[in-house]
CSV table of C-alpha atoms and ligand atoms in Angstrom, one decimal:
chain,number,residue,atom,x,y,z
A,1,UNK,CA,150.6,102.6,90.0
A,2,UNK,CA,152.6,99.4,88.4
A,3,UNK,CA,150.6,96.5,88.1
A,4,UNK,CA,153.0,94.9,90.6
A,5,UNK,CA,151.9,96.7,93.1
A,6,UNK,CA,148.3,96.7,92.1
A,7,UNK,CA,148.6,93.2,92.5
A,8,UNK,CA,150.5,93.4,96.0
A,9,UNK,CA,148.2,95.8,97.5
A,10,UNK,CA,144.6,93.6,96.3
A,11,UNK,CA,146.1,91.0,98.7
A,12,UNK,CA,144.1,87.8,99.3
A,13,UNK,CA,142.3,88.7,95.6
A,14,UNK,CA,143.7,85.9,93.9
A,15,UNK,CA,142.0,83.6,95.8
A,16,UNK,CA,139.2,84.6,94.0
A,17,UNK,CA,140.1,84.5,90.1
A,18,UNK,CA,139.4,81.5,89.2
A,19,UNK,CA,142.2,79.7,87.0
A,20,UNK,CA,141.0,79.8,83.1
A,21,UNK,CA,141.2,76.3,82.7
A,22,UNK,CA,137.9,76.6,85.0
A,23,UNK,CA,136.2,78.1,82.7
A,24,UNK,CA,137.3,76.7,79.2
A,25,UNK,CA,139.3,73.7,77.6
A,26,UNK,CA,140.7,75.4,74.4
A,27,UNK,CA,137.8,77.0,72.8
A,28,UNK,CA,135.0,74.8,74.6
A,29,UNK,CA,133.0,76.8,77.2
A,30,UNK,CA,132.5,74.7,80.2
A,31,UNK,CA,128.9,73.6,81.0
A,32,UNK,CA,127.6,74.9,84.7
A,33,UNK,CA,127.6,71.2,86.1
A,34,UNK,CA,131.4,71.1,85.4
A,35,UNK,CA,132.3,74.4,86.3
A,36,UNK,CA,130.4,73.4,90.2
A,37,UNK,CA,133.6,71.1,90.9
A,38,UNK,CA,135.8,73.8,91.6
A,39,UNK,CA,135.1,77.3,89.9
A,40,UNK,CA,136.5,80.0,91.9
A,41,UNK,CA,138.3,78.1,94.3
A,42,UNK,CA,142.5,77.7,93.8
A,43,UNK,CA,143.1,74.5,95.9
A,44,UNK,CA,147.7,76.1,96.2
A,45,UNK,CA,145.9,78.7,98.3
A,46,UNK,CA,144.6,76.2,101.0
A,47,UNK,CA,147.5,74.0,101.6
A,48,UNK,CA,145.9,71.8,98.8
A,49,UNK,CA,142.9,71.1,99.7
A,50,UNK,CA,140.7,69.5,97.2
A,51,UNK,CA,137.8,71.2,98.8
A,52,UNK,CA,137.9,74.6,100.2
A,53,UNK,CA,137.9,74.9,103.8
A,54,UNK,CA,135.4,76.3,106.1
A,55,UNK,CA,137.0,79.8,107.3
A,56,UNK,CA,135.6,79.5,110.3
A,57,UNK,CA,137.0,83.8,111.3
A,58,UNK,CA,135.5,87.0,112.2
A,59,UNK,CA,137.9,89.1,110.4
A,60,UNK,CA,141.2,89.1,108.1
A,61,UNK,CA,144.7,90.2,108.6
A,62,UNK,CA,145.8,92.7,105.6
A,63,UNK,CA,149.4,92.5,104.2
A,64,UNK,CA,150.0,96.1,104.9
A,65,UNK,CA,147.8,99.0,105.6
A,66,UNK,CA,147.9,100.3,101.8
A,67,UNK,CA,145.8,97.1,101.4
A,68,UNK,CA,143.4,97.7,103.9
A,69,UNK,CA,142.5,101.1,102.9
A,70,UNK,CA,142.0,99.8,99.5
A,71,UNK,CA,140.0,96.9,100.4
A,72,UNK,CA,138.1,99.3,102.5
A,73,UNK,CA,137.0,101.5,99.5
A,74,UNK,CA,135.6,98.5,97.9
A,75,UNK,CA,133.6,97.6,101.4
A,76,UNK,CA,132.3,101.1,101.5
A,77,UNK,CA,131.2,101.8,98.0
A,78,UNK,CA,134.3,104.4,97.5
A,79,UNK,CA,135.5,101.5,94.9
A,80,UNK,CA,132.7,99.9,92.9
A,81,UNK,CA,132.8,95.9,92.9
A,82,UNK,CA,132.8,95.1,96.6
A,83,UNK,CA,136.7,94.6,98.3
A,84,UNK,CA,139.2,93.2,96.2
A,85,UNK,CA,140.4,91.5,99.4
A,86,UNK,CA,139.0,90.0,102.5
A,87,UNK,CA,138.2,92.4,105.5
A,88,UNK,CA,135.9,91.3,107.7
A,89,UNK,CA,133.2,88.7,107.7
A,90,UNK,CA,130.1,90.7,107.5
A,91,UNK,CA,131.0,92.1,104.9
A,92,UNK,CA,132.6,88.6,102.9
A,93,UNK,CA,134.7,85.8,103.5
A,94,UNK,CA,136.6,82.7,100.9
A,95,UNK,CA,133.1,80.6,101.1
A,96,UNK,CA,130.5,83.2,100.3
A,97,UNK,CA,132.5,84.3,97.3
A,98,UNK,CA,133.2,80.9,95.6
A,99,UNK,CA,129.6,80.4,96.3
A,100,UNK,CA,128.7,84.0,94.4
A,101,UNK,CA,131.0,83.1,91.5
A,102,UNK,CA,129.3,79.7,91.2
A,103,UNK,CA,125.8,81.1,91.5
A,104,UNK,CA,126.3,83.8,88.9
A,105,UNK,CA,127.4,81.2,86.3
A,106,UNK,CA,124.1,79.1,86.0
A,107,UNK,CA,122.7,82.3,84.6
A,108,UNK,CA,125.8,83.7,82.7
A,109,UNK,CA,125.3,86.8,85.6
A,110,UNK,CA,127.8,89.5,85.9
A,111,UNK,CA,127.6,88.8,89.8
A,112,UNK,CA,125.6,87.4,92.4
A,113,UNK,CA,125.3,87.8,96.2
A,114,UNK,CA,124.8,85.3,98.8
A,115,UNK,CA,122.6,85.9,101.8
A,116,UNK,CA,121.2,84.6,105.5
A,117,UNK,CA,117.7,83.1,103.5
A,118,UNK,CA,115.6,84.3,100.8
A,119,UNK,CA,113.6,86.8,102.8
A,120,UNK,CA,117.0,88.4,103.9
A,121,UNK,CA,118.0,88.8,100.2
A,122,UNK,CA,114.5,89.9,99.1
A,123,UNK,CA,114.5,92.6,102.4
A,124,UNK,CA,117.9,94.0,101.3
A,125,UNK,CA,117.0,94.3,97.5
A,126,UNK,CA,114.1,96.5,98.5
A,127,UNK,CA,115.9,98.4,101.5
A,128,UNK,CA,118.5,99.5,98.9
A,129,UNK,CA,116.5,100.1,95.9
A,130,UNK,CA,113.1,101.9,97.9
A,131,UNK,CA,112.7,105.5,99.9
A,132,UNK,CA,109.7,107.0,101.0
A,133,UNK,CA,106.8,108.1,98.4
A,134,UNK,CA,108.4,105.1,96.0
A,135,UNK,CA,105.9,102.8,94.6
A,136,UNK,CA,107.0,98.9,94.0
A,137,UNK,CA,105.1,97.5,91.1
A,138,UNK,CA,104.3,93.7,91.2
A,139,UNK,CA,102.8,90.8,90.0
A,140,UNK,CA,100.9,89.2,92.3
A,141,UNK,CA,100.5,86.7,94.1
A,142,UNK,CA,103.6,87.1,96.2
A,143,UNK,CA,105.2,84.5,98.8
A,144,UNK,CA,103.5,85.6,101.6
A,145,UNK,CA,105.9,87.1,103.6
A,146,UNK,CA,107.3,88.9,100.6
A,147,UNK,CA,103.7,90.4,100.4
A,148,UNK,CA,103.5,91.4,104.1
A,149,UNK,CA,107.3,93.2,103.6
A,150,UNK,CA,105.7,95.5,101.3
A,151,UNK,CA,102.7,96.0,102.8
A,152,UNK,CA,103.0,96.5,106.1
A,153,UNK,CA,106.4,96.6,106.8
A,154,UNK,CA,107.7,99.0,103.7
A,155,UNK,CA,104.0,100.9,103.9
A,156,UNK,CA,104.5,102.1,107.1
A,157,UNK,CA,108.0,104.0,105.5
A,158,UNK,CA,105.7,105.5,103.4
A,159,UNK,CA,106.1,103.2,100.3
A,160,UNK,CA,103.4,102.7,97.8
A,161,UNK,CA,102.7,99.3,95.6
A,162,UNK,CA,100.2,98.4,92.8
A,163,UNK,CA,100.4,94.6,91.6
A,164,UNK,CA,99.1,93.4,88.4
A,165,UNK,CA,97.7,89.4,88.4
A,166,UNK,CA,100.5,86.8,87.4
A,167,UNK,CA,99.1,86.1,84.1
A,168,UNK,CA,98.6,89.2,83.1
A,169,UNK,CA,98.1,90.4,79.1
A,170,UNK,CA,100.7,93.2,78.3
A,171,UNK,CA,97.6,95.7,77.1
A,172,UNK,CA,97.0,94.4,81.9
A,173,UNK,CA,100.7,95.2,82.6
A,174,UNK,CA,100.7,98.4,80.5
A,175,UNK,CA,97.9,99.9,82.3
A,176,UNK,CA,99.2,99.3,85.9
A,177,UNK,CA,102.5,100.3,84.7
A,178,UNK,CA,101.0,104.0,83.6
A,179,UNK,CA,99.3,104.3,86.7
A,180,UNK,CA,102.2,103.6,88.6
A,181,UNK,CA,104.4,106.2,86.5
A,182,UNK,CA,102.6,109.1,87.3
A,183,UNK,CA,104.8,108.9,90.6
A,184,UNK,CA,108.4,107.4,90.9
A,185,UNK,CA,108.8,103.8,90.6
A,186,UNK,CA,111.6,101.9,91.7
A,187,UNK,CA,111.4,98.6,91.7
A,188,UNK,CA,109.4,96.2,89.6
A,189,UNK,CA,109.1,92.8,91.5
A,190,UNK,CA,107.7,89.9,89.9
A,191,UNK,CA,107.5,86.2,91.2
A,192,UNK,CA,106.9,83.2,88.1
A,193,UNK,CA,105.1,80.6,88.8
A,194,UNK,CA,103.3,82.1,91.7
A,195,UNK,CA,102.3,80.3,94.9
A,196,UNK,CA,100.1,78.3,95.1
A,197,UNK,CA,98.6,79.0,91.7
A,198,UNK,CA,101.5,78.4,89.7
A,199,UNK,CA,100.4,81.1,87.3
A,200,UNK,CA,103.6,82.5,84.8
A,201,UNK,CA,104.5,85.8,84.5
A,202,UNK,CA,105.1,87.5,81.2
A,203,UNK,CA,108.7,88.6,81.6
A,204,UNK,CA,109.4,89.8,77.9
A,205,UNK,CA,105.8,91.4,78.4
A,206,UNK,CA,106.8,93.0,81.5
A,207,UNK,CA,110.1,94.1,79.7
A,208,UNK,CA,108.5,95.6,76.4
A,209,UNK,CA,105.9,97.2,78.9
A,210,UNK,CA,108.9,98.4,81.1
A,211,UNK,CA,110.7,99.7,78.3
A,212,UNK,CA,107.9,101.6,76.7
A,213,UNK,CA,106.4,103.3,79.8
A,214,UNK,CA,109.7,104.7,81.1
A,215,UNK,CA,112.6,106.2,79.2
A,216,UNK,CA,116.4,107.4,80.3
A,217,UNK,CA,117.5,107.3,84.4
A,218,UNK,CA,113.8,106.7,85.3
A,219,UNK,CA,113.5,102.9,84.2
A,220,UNK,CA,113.0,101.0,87.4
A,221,UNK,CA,115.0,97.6,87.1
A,222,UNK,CA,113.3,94.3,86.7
A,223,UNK,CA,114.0,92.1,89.7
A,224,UNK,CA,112.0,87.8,89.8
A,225,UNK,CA,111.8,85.1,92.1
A,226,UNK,CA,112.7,82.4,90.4
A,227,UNK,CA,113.2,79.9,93.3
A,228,UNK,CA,110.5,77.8,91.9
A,229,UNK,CA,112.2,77.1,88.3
A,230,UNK,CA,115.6,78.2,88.9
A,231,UNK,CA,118.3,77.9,87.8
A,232,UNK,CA,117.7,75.0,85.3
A,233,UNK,CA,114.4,75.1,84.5
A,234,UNK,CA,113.9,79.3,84.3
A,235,UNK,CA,116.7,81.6,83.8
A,236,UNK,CA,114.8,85.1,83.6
A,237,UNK,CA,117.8,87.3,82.6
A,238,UNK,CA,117.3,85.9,79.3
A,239,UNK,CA,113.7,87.4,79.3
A,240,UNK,CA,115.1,90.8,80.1
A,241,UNK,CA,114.6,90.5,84.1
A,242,UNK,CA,117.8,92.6,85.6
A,243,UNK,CA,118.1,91.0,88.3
A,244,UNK,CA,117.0,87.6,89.6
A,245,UNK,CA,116.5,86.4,93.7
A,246,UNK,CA,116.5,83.3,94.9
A,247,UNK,CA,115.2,80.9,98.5
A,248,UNK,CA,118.1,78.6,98.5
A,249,UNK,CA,116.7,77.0,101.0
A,250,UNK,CA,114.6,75.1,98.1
A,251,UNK,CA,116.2,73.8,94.9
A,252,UNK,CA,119.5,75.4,95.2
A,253,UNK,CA,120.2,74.0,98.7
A,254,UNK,CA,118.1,70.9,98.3
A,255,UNK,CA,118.6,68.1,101.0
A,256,UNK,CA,116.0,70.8,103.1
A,257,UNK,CA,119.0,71.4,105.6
A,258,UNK,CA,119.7,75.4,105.4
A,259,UNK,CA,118.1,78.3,105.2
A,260,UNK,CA,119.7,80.8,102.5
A,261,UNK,CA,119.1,83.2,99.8
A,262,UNK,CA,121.0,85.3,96.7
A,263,UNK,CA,120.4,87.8,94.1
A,264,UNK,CA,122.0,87.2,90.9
A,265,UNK,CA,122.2,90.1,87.9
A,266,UNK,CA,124.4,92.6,86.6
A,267,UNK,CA,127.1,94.7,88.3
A,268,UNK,CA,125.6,97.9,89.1
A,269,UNK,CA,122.8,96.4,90.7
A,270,UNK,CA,124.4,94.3,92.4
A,271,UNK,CA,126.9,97.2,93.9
A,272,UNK,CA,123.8,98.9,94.8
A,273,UNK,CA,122.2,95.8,97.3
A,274,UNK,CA,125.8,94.6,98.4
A,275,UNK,CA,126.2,98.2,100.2
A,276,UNK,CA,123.2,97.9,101.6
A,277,UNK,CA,124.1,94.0,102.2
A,278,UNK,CA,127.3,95.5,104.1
A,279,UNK,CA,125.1,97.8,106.2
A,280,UNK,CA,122.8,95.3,107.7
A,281,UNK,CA,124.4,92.4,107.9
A,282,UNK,CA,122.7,89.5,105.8
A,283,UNK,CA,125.3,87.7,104.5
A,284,UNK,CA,125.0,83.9,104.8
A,285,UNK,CA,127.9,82.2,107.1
A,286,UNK,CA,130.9,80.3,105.9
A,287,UNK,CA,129.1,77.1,106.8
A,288,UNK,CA,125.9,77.6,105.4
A,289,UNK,CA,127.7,79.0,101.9
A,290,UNK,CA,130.2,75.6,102.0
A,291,UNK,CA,127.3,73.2,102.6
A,292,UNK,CA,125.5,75.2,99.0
A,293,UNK,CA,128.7,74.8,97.6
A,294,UNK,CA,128.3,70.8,98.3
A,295,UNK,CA,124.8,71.3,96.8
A,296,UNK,CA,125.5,73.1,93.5
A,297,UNK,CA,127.8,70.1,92.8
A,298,UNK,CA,124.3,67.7,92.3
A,299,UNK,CA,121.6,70.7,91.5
A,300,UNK,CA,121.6,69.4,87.7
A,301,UNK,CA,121.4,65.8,88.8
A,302,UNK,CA,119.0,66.4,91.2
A,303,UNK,CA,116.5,68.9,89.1
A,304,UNK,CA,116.3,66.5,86.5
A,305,UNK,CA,115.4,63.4,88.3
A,306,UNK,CA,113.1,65.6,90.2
A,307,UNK,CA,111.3,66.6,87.4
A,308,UNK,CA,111.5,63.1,85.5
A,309,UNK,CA,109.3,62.0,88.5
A,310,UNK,CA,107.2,64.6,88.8
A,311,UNK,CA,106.0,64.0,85.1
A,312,UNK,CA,105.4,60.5,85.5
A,313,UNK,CA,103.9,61.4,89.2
A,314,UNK,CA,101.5,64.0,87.4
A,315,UNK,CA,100.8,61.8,84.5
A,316,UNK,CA,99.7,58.8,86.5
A,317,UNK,CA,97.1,62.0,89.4
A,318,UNK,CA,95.9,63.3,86.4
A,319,UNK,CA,94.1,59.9,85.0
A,320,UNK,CA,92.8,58.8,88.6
A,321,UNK,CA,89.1,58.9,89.5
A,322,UNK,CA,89.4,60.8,93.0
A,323,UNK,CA,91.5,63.9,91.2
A,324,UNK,CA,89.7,66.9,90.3
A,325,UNK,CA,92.6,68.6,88.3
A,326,UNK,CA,96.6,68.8,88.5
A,327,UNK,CA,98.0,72.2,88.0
A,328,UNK,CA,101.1,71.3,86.7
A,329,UNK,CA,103.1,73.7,84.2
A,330,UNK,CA,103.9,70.2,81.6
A,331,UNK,CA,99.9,69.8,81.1
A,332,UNK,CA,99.7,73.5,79.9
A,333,UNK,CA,97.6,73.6,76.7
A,334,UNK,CA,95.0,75.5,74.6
A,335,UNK,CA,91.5,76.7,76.3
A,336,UNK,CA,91.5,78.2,79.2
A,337,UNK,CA,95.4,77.6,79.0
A,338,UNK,CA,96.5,79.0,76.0
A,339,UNK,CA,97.8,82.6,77.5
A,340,UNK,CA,100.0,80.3,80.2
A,341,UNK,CA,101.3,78.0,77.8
A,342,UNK,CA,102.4,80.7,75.6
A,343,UNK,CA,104.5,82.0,78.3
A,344,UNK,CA,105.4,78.2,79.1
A,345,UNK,CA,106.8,78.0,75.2
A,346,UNK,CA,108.7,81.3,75.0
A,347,UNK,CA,110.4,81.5,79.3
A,348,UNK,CA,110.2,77.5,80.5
A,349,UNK,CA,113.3,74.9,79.9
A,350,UNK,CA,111.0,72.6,82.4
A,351,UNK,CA,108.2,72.1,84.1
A,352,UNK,CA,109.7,71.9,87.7
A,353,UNK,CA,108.7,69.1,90.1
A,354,UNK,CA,106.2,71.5,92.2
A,355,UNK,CA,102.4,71.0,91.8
A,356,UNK,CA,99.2,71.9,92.9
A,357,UNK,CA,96.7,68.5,93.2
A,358,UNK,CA,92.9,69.2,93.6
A,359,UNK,CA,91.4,66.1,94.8
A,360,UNK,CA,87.6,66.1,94.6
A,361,UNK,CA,85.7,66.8,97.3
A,362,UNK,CA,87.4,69.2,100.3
A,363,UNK,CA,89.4,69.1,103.6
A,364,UNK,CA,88.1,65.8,104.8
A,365,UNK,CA,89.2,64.4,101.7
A,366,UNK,CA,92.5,66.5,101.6
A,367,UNK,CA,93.4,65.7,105.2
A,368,UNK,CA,92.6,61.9,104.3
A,369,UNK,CA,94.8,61.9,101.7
A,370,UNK,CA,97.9,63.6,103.7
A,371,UNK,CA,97.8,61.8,107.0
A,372,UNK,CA,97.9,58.4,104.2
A,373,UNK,CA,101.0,58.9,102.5
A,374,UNK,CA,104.1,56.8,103.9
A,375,UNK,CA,107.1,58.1,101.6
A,376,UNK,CA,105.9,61.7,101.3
A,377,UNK,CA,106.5,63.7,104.4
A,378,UNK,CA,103.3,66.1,105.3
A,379,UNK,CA,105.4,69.6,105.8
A,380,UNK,CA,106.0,72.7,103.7
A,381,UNK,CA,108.7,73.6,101.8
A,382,UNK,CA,110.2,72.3,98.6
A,383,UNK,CA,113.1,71.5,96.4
A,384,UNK,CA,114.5,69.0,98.7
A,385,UNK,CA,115.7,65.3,97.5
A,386,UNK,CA,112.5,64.2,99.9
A,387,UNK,CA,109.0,64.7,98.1
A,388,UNK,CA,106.8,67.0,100.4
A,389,UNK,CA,103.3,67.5,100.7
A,390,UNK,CA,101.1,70.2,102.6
A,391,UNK,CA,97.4,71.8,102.4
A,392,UNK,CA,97.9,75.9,101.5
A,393,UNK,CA,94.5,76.7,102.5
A,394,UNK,CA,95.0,75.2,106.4
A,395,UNK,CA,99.0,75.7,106.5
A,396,UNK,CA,101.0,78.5,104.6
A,397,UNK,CA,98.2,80.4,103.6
A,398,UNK,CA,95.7,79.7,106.3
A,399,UNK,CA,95.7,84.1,107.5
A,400,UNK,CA,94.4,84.5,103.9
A,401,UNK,CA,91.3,86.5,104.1
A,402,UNK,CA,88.4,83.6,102.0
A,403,UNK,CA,87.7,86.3,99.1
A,404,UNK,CA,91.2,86.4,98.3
A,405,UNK,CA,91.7,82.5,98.8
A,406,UNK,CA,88.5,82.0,96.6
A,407,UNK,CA,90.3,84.1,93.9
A,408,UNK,CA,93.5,82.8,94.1
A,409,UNK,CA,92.1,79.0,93.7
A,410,UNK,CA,93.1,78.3,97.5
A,411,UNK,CA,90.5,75.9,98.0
A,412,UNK,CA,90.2,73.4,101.0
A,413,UNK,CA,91.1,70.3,97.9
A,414,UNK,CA,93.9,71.6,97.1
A,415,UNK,CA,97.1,70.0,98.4
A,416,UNK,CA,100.6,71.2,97.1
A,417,UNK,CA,103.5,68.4,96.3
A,418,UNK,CA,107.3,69.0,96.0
A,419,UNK,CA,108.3,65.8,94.3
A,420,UNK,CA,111.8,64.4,94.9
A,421,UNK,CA,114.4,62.3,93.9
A,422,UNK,CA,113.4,59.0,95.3
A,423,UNK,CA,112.1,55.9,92.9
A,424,UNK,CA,109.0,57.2,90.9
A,425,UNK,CA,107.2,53.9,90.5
A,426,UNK,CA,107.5,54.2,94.8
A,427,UNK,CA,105.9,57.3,94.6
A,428,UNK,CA,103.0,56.1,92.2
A,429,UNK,CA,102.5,53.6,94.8
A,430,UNK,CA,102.6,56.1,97.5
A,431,UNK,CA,100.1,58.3,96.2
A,432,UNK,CA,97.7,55.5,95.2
A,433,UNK,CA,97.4,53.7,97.9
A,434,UNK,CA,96.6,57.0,99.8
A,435,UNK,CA,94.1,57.7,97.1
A,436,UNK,CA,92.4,54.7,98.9
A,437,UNK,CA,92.1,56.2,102.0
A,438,UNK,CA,89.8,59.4,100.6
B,501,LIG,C1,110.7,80.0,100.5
B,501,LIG,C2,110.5,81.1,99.6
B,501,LIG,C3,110.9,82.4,99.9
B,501,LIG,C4,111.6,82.7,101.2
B,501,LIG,O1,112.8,82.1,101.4
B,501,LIG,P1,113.4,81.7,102.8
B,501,LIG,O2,114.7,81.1,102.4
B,501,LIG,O3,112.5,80.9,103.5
B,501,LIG,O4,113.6,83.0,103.5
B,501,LIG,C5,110.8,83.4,98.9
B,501,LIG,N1,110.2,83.1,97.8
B,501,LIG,C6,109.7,81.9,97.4
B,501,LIG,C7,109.0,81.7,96.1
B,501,LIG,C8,109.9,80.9,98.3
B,501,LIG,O5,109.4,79.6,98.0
């Protein structure tokens, strides 16, 4: 086949390479925050544009039917890479790939994948890694519905797990790891920090332990949530995590206006979760991809001033009489702390802008300080340009059964804060005069 006709027969491909000047100006590599302006997106394809449309259409018209065989071997894993074209809109469409392209190049990924929300990424990872008699290791705590997928939904396919804590030693990891590969594992999942605790996970530990414990086709990828730290703060690839999932809904989307999700890593994993992504169905829509398109132009912007104030937040909790302690990954020393705040040194760029605040005395004294605050907004979530606040122990993780609470440090003082974008010194004054009012 000519290249001609290669090219003729990709049809609406083009669209997709992004123009070189995108990516360099003579030999300088182009920063992420640049490339967000319009990677991946040729404005002479949309009448000019300066900002892609929103291809508001269920399906695509193919230039001849050569085409939509071809692009059809790409939708149903004949062709490795996903379609070379566009087919039909569950399985992708203009939006959700410029989105995919610019996701994938905060992390120098291979590819990434857009979804409906995180759970719908996380769900599809497993579906199309997992069968029955698997076993999923994990560090643990999970986000709580990630937990519940394992457990109860994947357990009653006959899937096994076995978790190791967050801040486990490699000699910790190691053992769980040779437990687990006296049957076939397929999936390591970790989540860094965890929620609520904020405890990191070793990912080079986790790696080395990987590496050692299972050799040739039988080494189960690495796969991270790294919606806490992500992408500026964590980039776990460089760890030696495979593969990488994200909530958008948090920092990624963050004006707390959609619900999304994505996977980011190398090709063949990636091939492997986008046929199963074609199967079921949990792409994001063209709207909800166009409006994280809006949002990746700011994420930089936004992280850092988000974590500016959170430092000055935490700096000004930790000195104040009524605080008990402020888990916050920037106050990570020696003691007790030195295991964390290795992992701090050697996988952190930041120390994010999401805390935990132990106030003393209980929930009186939480719920006094909650219903007080005037700029922070009493609701879960994070990540958004508005600082939240919320109480784990009576909210998100309120089904938690006490032991479990007690020994994740999911007390009735603890309240967790998102911090924002607004003016810090307003904050300060937020928080102090609600301090008051414990
Ligand atoms: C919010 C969240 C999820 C789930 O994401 P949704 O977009 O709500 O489906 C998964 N993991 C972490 C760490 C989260 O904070």
């Amino acid at each position: 086949m000519t290249d001609e006709t290669e090219a003729e027969l990709s049809g609406a491909a083009p669209r997709r390479r992004p123009k070189p000047s995108a990516e360099k100006i003579g030999n300088r590599k182009l920063k992420p925050s640049t490339m967000m302006m319009g990677y991946g997106y040729d404005p002479t394809l949309s009448e000019g544009s300066l900002k892609p449309p929103i291809f508001l259409t269920s399906t695509f018209v193919f230039p001849n039917a050569a085409a939509g065989k071809r692009h059809f071997e790409g939708v149903t894993g004949k062709r490795p890479g996903g379609a070379e074209g566009l087919v039909y809109s569950r399985f992708n469409g203009p939006n959700q790939e410029i989105l995919e392209d610019r996701l994938a190049v905060w992390e120098e990924a291979e590819d990434a994948l857009a979804f409906s929300s995180g759970m719908s990424a996380i769900a599809t990872l497993f579906l199309s890694m997992v069968k029955p008699g698997d076993t999923i290791v994990h560090s643990g705590p999970l986000y709580a519905a990630t937990e519940t997928l394992i457990a109860r939904i994947l357990g009653r396919f006959g899937v096994h797990w076995l978790d190791f804590p967050a801040g486990a030693t490699r000699a910790e990891i190691d053992a769980v790891m040779s437990k687990a590969a006296t049957g076939n594992v397929a999936l390591i999942y970790l989540e860094s920090p965890a929620n609520p605790t904020n405890a990191l996970v070793d990912v080079e530990a986790v790696r080395a332990s990987r590496d050692a414990i299972f050799t040739g086709a039988n080494k189960p990828p690495i796969a991270i949530d790294n919606t806490f730290l992500g992408p500026i703060w964590a980039q776990p690839l460089k760890q030696g995590a495979e593969l990488v999932v994200y909530s958008l809904t948090k920092y990624a989307g963050g004006h707390s206006d959609l619900v999304a999700g994505s996977v980011v890593g190398g090709k063949d994993h990636i091939n492997t979760i986008r046929m199963m992504r074609n199967t079921i169905g949990t792409i994001c829509d063209p709207n909800t991809a166009w409006m994280l398109l809006r949002s990746l132009e700011t994420l930089e912007l936004r992280m850092s001033r988000a974590g500016e104030n959170a430092a000055k937040v935490c700096e000004f909790l930790k000195g104040h009489p009524k605080v008990e302690k402020v888990g916050y990954l920037g106050f990570l020393e020696g003691g007790d702390d030195a295991r964390q705040a290795d992992i701090y040194r050697r996988h952190c760029i930041g120390a994010g802008s999401t805390f935990s605040l132990y106030l003393k005395g209980g929930e009186t004294e939480a719920f006094a300080f909650l219903d007080s605050l005037k700029i922070a907004k009493l609701a879960v979530s994070l990540g958004g340009t508005e600082t939240l606040a919320s109480h784990p122990a009576g909210m998100t993780h309120l089904s938690v059964p006490q032991a479990r609470k007690d020994a994740l440090g999911i007390s009735d003082n603890l309240v967790r804060i998102s911090i924002g974008v607004e003016d810090a010194d307003d904050l300060i004054a937020d928080f102090e005069e609600a301090l008051k009012a414990v």
